[in-house]
Amino acid sequence: MEGFSPSQSGSGSGSGSAEIVFFDLETTVPNRTGQRFWVLEFGAIVVCPKKLVELESYSTLIRPKDLSVVPLRSSRSDGITRDAVANAPEFEQVSDKIFSILNGRIWAGHNIQRFDCVRIKEAFAEFGLPAPMPVGIIDSLGVLTEKFGKRAGNMKMASLATYFGLGQQKHRSLDDVRMNLEVLKHCATVLFLESSLPSILNGSTWQSPSMIMTRSRSNTGKLTCREDSSRKSPPTSIGYQRTVPYTRGNLGKMTERVKNLLCKAQGSQPLNNLLKHSHSVLR
């Protein structure tokens, strides 16, 4: 995808530096000033940047120190509830695994620069642990807003998924990162096609579906004419005849008169005289 080079934001030197890790966090939502975000779920997939295949995946629920910050019920069918995280590990218990997945790789995700990256740093700092460092960051929110434009609406992941018919966003980490990758694939394909034929796919000459003639909307006569004219070889049978201003019986006489006119036109006779005589024949 053009303009998709990772921004340098760290100096990690992990063995997976050529790999991209798409990750996502599900957190609590503060409802008053002064409340903090608590990480409730971490999910990530490691992707080969050359083939865009998933190499590794990991997800885990995370229990916050204060369970009361987690709602008893969720407005989503598969949302995270207090019971769901009651027996989950705390962040410190899974921090080594999260560190090994993130450190020294290219980080990718939707709106991760303003949210997920900050939350990860906070979570490691809470336990006095060194935070993982990326070798680059690909934030699909910024990239797609610049390159794809707001044709999909507010550019949220749910809106982009709906635009491409990918289903509803589940707001669960592993599902969301996989959806994020599919959205990027679709956007990149559209941009590639538009760059290949910019005057047609990206210009004012693009025809809307309502302007394109279809078989069901055209009558039989027009359809036969269009199909015949599109063939490389002439049709074996003629399905219609054109009305001519003379009868078949007079066709031979008219031909002889035209031949005589052509003979007279040879030599010094001007072209306009030839046209004048031809008009008198065809009247």
Short mmCIF file of C-alpha atoms in Angstrom, two decimals:
data_model
loop_
_atom_site.label_atom_id
_atom_site.label_comp_id
_atom_site.label_asym_id
_atom_site.label_seq_id
_atom_site.Cartn_x
_atom_site.Cartn_y
_atom_site.Cartn_z
CA MET A 1 0.00 0.00 0.00
CA GLU A 2 1.50 3.33 -1.05
CA GLY A 3 2.56 5.50 1.86
CA PHE A 4 2.37 2.60 4.24
CA SER A 5 5.94 2.76 5.53
CA PRO A 6 6.21 2.36 9.30
CA SER A 7 7.12 5.41 11.34
CA GLN A 8 10.24 4.99 13.41
CA SER A 9 9.35 5.10 17.07
CA GLY A 10 11.75 2.80 18.83
CA SER A 11 15.00 0.92 18.60
CA GLY A 12 13.89 -2.63 19.32
CA SER A 13 16.17 -5.31 18.00
CA GLY A 14 14.10 -8.45 18.46
CA SER A 15 14.48 -11.38 16.09
CA GLY A 16 11.00 -10.67 14.70
CA SER A 17 11.77 -7.11 13.59
CA ALA A 18 10.61 -7.88 10.03
CA GLU A 19 7.23 -9.08 11.28
CA ILE A 20 4.13 -7.03 11.97
CA VAL A 21 2.05 -7.54 15.09
CA PHE A 22 -1.54 -6.34 15.00
CA PHE A 23 -2.76 -5.88 18.55
CA ASP A 24 -5.78 -4.52 20.35
CA LEU A 25 -6.80 -3.83 23.93
CA GLU A 26 -10.23 -3.97 25.51
CA THR A 27 -10.45 -1.71 28.54
CA THR A 28 -12.85 -0.25 31.02
CA VAL A 29 -14.45 3.07 30.09
CA PRO A 30 -14.06 5.79 32.74
CA ASN A 31 -17.36 7.49 33.54
CA ARG A 32 -16.02 10.36 35.61
CA THR A 33 -12.97 12.59 35.77
CA GLY A 34 -9.93 11.08 37.45
CA GLN A 35 -10.76 7.46 36.70
CA ARG A 36 -8.17 5.46 34.82
CA PHE A 37 -8.40 2.86 32.08
CA TRP A 38 -8.00 -0.76 33.15
CA VAL A 39 -6.90 -3.34 30.57
CA LEU A 40 -9.40 -6.22 30.44
CA GLU A 41 -8.15 -8.10 27.37
CA PHE A 42 -5.10 -8.25 25.15
CA GLY A 43 -5.13 -9.83 21.71
CA ALA A 44 -2.52 -9.94 18.95
CA ILE A 45 -1.62 -11.67 15.71
CA VAL A 46 1.85 -11.79 14.18
CA VAL A 47 1.69 -11.32 10.41
CA CYS A 48 4.24 -11.91 7.66
CA PRO A 49 4.53 -8.55 5.80
CA LYS A 50 5.30 -10.26 2.48
CA LYS A 51 2.43 -12.74 2.38
CA LEU A 52 0.03 -11.24 4.93
CA VAL A 53 -0.47 -14.63 6.54
CA GLU A 54 -1.00 -15.07 10.26
CA LEU A 55 2.03 -16.66 11.88
CA GLU A 56 1.06 -16.55 15.54
CA SER A 57 -1.79 -15.41 17.74
CA TYR A 58 -2.33 -14.78 21.40
CA SER A 59 -5.15 -13.43 23.54
CA THR A 60 -5.93 -13.33 27.21
CA LEU A 61 -8.43 -11.79 29.56
CA ILE A 62 -6.89 -9.71 32.34
CA ARG A 63 -8.24 -9.18 35.82
CA PRO A 64 -7.85 -5.63 37.17
CA LYS A 65 -6.90 -5.06 40.77
CA ASP A 66 -10.31 -3.60 41.45
CA LEU A 67 -13.03 -5.89 40.07
CA SER A 68 -15.72 -3.33 40.82
CA VAL A 69 -14.63 -1.29 37.80
CA VAL A 70 -15.85 -4.09 35.51
CA PRO A 71 -19.61 -4.02 34.77
CA LEU A 72 -21.77 -6.92 35.90
CA ARG A 73 -23.46 -6.97 32.49
CA SER A 74 -22.39 -5.89 29.04
CA SER A 75 -24.50 -4.21 26.41
CA ARG A 76 -22.83 -6.47 23.81
CA SER A 77 -23.69 -10.13 23.39
CA ASP A 78 -20.07 -11.20 23.80
CA GLY A 79 -18.95 -8.31 25.96
CA ILE A 80 -16.54 -8.63 28.88
CA THR A 81 -18.27 -8.88 32.26
CA ARG A 82 -17.07 -9.05 35.84
CA ASP A 83 -17.62 -12.80 35.97
CA ALA A 84 -15.58 -13.28 32.79
CA VAL A 85 -12.45 -11.72 34.28
CA ALA A 86 -12.92 -12.86 37.88
CA ASN A 87 -10.56 -15.82 37.41
CA ALA A 88 -8.35 -14.28 34.71
CA PRO A 89 -4.64 -13.58 35.38
CA GLU A 90 -3.51 -10.12 36.40
CA PHE A 91 -1.42 -8.14 33.93
CA GLU A 92 1.83 -8.91 35.72
CA GLN A 93 1.27 -12.64 35.24
CA VAL A 94 1.03 -12.34 31.47
CA SER A 95 3.41 -9.42 31.00
CA ASP A 96 6.31 -11.61 29.84
CA LYS A 97 4.21 -13.13 27.06
CA ILE A 98 2.87 -9.74 25.97
CA PHE A 99 6.40 -8.31 26.02
CA SER A 100 7.77 -11.12 23.83
CA ILE A 101 5.03 -10.63 21.24
CA LEU A 102 5.35 -6.84 21.02
CA ASN A 103 9.00 -6.05 21.58
CA GLY A 104 11.15 -5.45 18.50
CA ARG A 105 8.32 -5.80 16.01
CA ILE A 106 6.30 -3.39 13.89
CA TRP A 107 3.13 -2.50 15.77
CA ALA A 108 -0.10 -2.18 13.82
CA GLY A 109 -3.64 -1.41 14.84
CA HIS A 110 -6.49 1.06 14.62
CA ASN A 111 -5.95 4.25 16.64
CA ILE A 112 -3.13 2.59 18.57
CA GLN A 113 -0.89 5.65 18.73
CA ARG A 114 -3.35 7.64 20.81
CA PHE A 115 -4.81 4.78 22.83
CA ASP A 116 -3.37 1.24 22.82
CA CYS A 117 0.30 2.26 22.90
CA VAL A 118 -0.38 4.57 25.85
CA ARG A 119 -2.33 1.90 27.77
CA ILE A 120 0.42 -0.70 27.24
CA LYS A 121 3.04 1.67 28.60
CA GLU A 122 0.86 2.46 31.62
CA ALA A 123 0.21 -1.21 32.34
CA PHE A 124 3.92 -2.12 32.40
CA ALA A 125 4.80 0.98 34.41
CA GLU A 126 2.26 0.04 37.09
CA PHE A 127 4.35 -3.00 37.97
CA GLY A 128 7.69 -1.28 37.46
CA LEU A 129 8.42 -3.33 34.35
CA PRO A 130 10.21 -2.15 31.20
CA ALA A 131 7.72 -1.64 28.40
CA PRO A 132 8.17 -3.30 24.99
CA MET A 133 9.44 -1.11 22.18
CA PRO A 134 8.36 -1.22 18.52
CA VAL A 135 10.65 -0.77 15.53
CA GLY A 136 7.83 1.06 13.78
CA ILE A 137 4.14 1.85 14.08
CA ILE A 138 1.38 1.52 11.51
CA ASP A 139 -1.76 3.23 12.73
CA SER A 140 -4.49 2.32 10.27
CA LEU A 141 -6.70 5.18 11.46
CA GLY A 142 -4.19 7.82 10.34
CA VAL A 143 -3.09 5.98 7.21
CA LEU A 144 -6.60 5.27 5.95
CA THR A 145 -7.86 8.77 6.76
CA GLU A 146 -5.06 10.20 4.61
CA LYS A 147 -5.01 7.65 1.79
CA PHE A 148 -8.55 6.26 1.66
CA GLY A 149 -10.45 9.35 2.73
CA LYS A 150 -13.66 9.49 4.70
CA ARG A 151 -15.73 7.66 2.11
CA ALA A 152 -16.48 5.06 4.81
CA GLY A 153 -17.87 7.64 7.23
CA ASN A 154 -16.24 8.36 10.58
CA MET A 155 -13.34 5.94 9.88
CA LYS A 156 -14.02 3.87 12.98
CA MET A 157 -13.33 0.16 12.61
CA ALA A 158 -17.04 -0.65 12.78
CA SER A 159 -17.81 1.80 9.96
CA LEU A 160 -15.00 0.49 7.76
CA ALA A 161 -16.11 -3.11 8.32
CA THR A 162 -19.68 -2.21 7.39
CA TYR A 163 -18.50 -0.35 4.28
CA PHE A 164 -16.73 -3.48 3.00
CA GLY A 165 -19.42 -5.91 4.17
CA LEU A 166 -17.17 -7.64 6.69
CA GLY A 167 -19.80 -7.94 9.39
CA GLN A 168 -20.15 -6.29 12.75
CA GLN A 169 -17.24 -5.42 14.98
CA LYS A 170 -17.29 -7.66 18.06
CA HIS A 171 -15.14 -5.45 20.30
CA ARG A 172 -13.06 -8.44 21.35
CA SER A 173 -9.33 -8.13 20.90
CA LEU A 174 -8.50 -11.10 18.70
CA ASP A 175 -11.57 -10.69 16.49
CA ASP A 176 -10.89 -6.99 16.07
CA VAL A 177 -7.25 -7.33 15.01
CA ARG A 178 -8.20 -9.89 12.38
CA MET A 179 -10.91 -7.56 11.14
CA ASN A 180 -8.35 -4.75 11.10
CA LEU A 181 -6.13 -6.76 8.77
CA GLU A 182 -9.04 -7.55 6.44
CA VAL A 183 -10.04 -3.88 6.30
CA LEU A 184 -6.50 -2.92 5.32
CA LYS A 185 -6.47 -5.56 2.58
CA HIS A 186 -9.72 -4.25 1.15
CA CYS A 187 -8.62 -0.60 1.32
CA ALA A 188 -5.27 -1.39 -0.28
CA THR A 189 -6.99 -3.26 -3.12
CA VAL A 190 -9.36 -0.37 -3.82
CA LEU A 191 -6.49 2.14 -3.82
CA PHE A 192 -4.45 -0.10 -6.12
CA LEU A 193 -7.31 -0.36 -8.61
CA GLU A 194 -7.92 3.39 -8.51
CA SER A 195 -4.24 4.12 -9.10
CA SER A 196 -4.24 1.71 -12.06
CA LEU A 197 -7.16 3.47 -13.82
CA PRO A 198 -7.39 6.88 -12.14
CA SER A 199 -9.35 8.57 -14.97
CA ILE A 200 -12.06 5.91 -14.82
CA LEU A 201 -12.26 4.65 -11.25
CA ASN A 202 -11.33 7.90 -9.54
CA GLY A 203 -12.78 10.51 -11.88
CA SER A 204 -16.05 12.05 -13.01
CA THR A 205 -16.40 9.60 -15.91
CA TRP A 206 -17.15 6.68 -13.62
CA GLN A 207 -20.63 5.33 -14.37
CA SER A 208 -22.93 4.47 -11.53
CA PRO A 209 -24.66 1.06 -11.68
CA SER A 210 -27.94 2.79 -12.53
CA MET A 211 -26.42 4.18 -15.75
CA ILE A 212 -25.22 0.81 -17.06
CA MET A 213 -27.54 -0.99 -19.51
CA THR A 214 -28.35 -4.53 -18.51
CA ARG A 215 -30.09 -7.33 -20.39
CA SER A 216 -33.14 -7.22 -18.15
CA ARG A 217 -33.59 -3.47 -18.66
CA SER A 218 -33.14 -3.40 -22.45
CA ASN A 219 -35.76 -4.58 -24.93
CA THR A 220 -35.17 -7.53 -27.22
CA GLY A 221 -34.45 -5.49 -30.35
CA LYS A 222 -31.81 -3.31 -28.67
CA LEU A 223 -30.25 -6.32 -27.00
CA THR A 224 -29.87 -8.17 -30.31
CA CYS A 225 -28.26 -5.13 -31.90
CA ARG A 226 -25.78 -4.67 -29.04
CA GLU A 227 -24.83 -8.33 -28.91
CA ASP A 228 -24.31 -8.51 -32.69
CA SER A 229 -22.16 -5.38 -32.78
CA SER A 230 -19.95 -6.71 -30.01
CA ARG A 231 -18.95 -9.85 -31.89
CA LYS A 232 -15.60 -10.02 -33.64
CA SER A 233 -17.07 -12.05 -36.55
CA PRO A 234 -20.34 -11.19 -38.36
CA PRO A 235 -23.47 -13.04 -37.24
CA THR A 236 -24.52 -16.06 -39.31
CA SER A 237 -28.12 -14.83 -39.53
CA ILE A 238 -29.65 -11.37 -39.59
CA GLY A 239 -32.31 -10.88 -36.94
CA TYR A 240 -33.76 -7.64 -38.36
CA GLN A 241 -33.82 -5.63 -41.59
CA ARG A 242 -33.37 -1.95 -42.16
CA THR A 243 -36.03 -0.05 -44.10
CA VAL A 244 -34.64 1.39 -47.37
CA PRO A 245 -36.13 4.25 -49.45
CA TYR A 246 -36.43 2.06 -52.55
CA THR A 247 -37.88 -1.32 -53.48
CA ARG A 248 -35.83 -4.42 -54.17
CA GLY A 249 -37.00 -4.38 -57.80
CA ASN A 250 -35.40 -0.99 -58.46
CA LEU A 251 -32.11 -1.87 -56.76
CA GLY A 252 -30.42 -3.00 -60.02
CA LYS A 253 -31.49 0.12 -61.93
CA MET A 254 -30.26 2.39 -59.16
CA THR A 255 -26.89 0.60 -59.16
CA GLU A 256 -26.44 1.15 -62.90
CA ARG A 257 -27.24 4.85 -62.55
CA VAL A 258 -24.67 5.26 -59.81
CA LYS A 259 -22.02 3.47 -61.92
CA ASN A 260 -22.72 5.80 -64.86
CA LEU A 261 -22.37 8.82 -62.57
CA LEU A 262 -19.02 7.58 -61.31
CA CYS A 263 -17.78 7.15 -64.84
CA LYS A 264 -18.82 10.71 -65.73
CA ALA A 265 -17.18 12.01 -62.54
CA GLN A 266 -13.76 10.78 -63.64
CA GLY A 267 -11.50 13.37 -65.14
CA SER A 268 -11.94 17.07 -64.47
CA GLN A 269 -15.48 17.04 -63.05
CA PRO A 270 -15.48 18.70 -59.60
CA LEU A 271 -16.40 16.71 -56.53
CA ASN A 272 -19.40 18.93 -55.72
CA ASN A 273 -20.94 18.05 -59.12
CA LEU A 274 -20.58 14.36 -58.28
CA LEU A 275 -22.33 14.89 -54.96
CA LYS A 276 -25.08 16.90 -56.68
CA HIS A 277 -25.76 14.07 -59.16
CA SER A 278 -25.67 11.40 -56.42
CA HIS A 279 -28.29 13.34 -54.45
CA SER A 280 -30.58 13.37 -57.49
CA VAL A 281 -30.30 9.59 -57.76
CA LEU A 282 -31.09 8.92 -54.11
CA ARG A 283 -34.18 11.16 -53.98
#
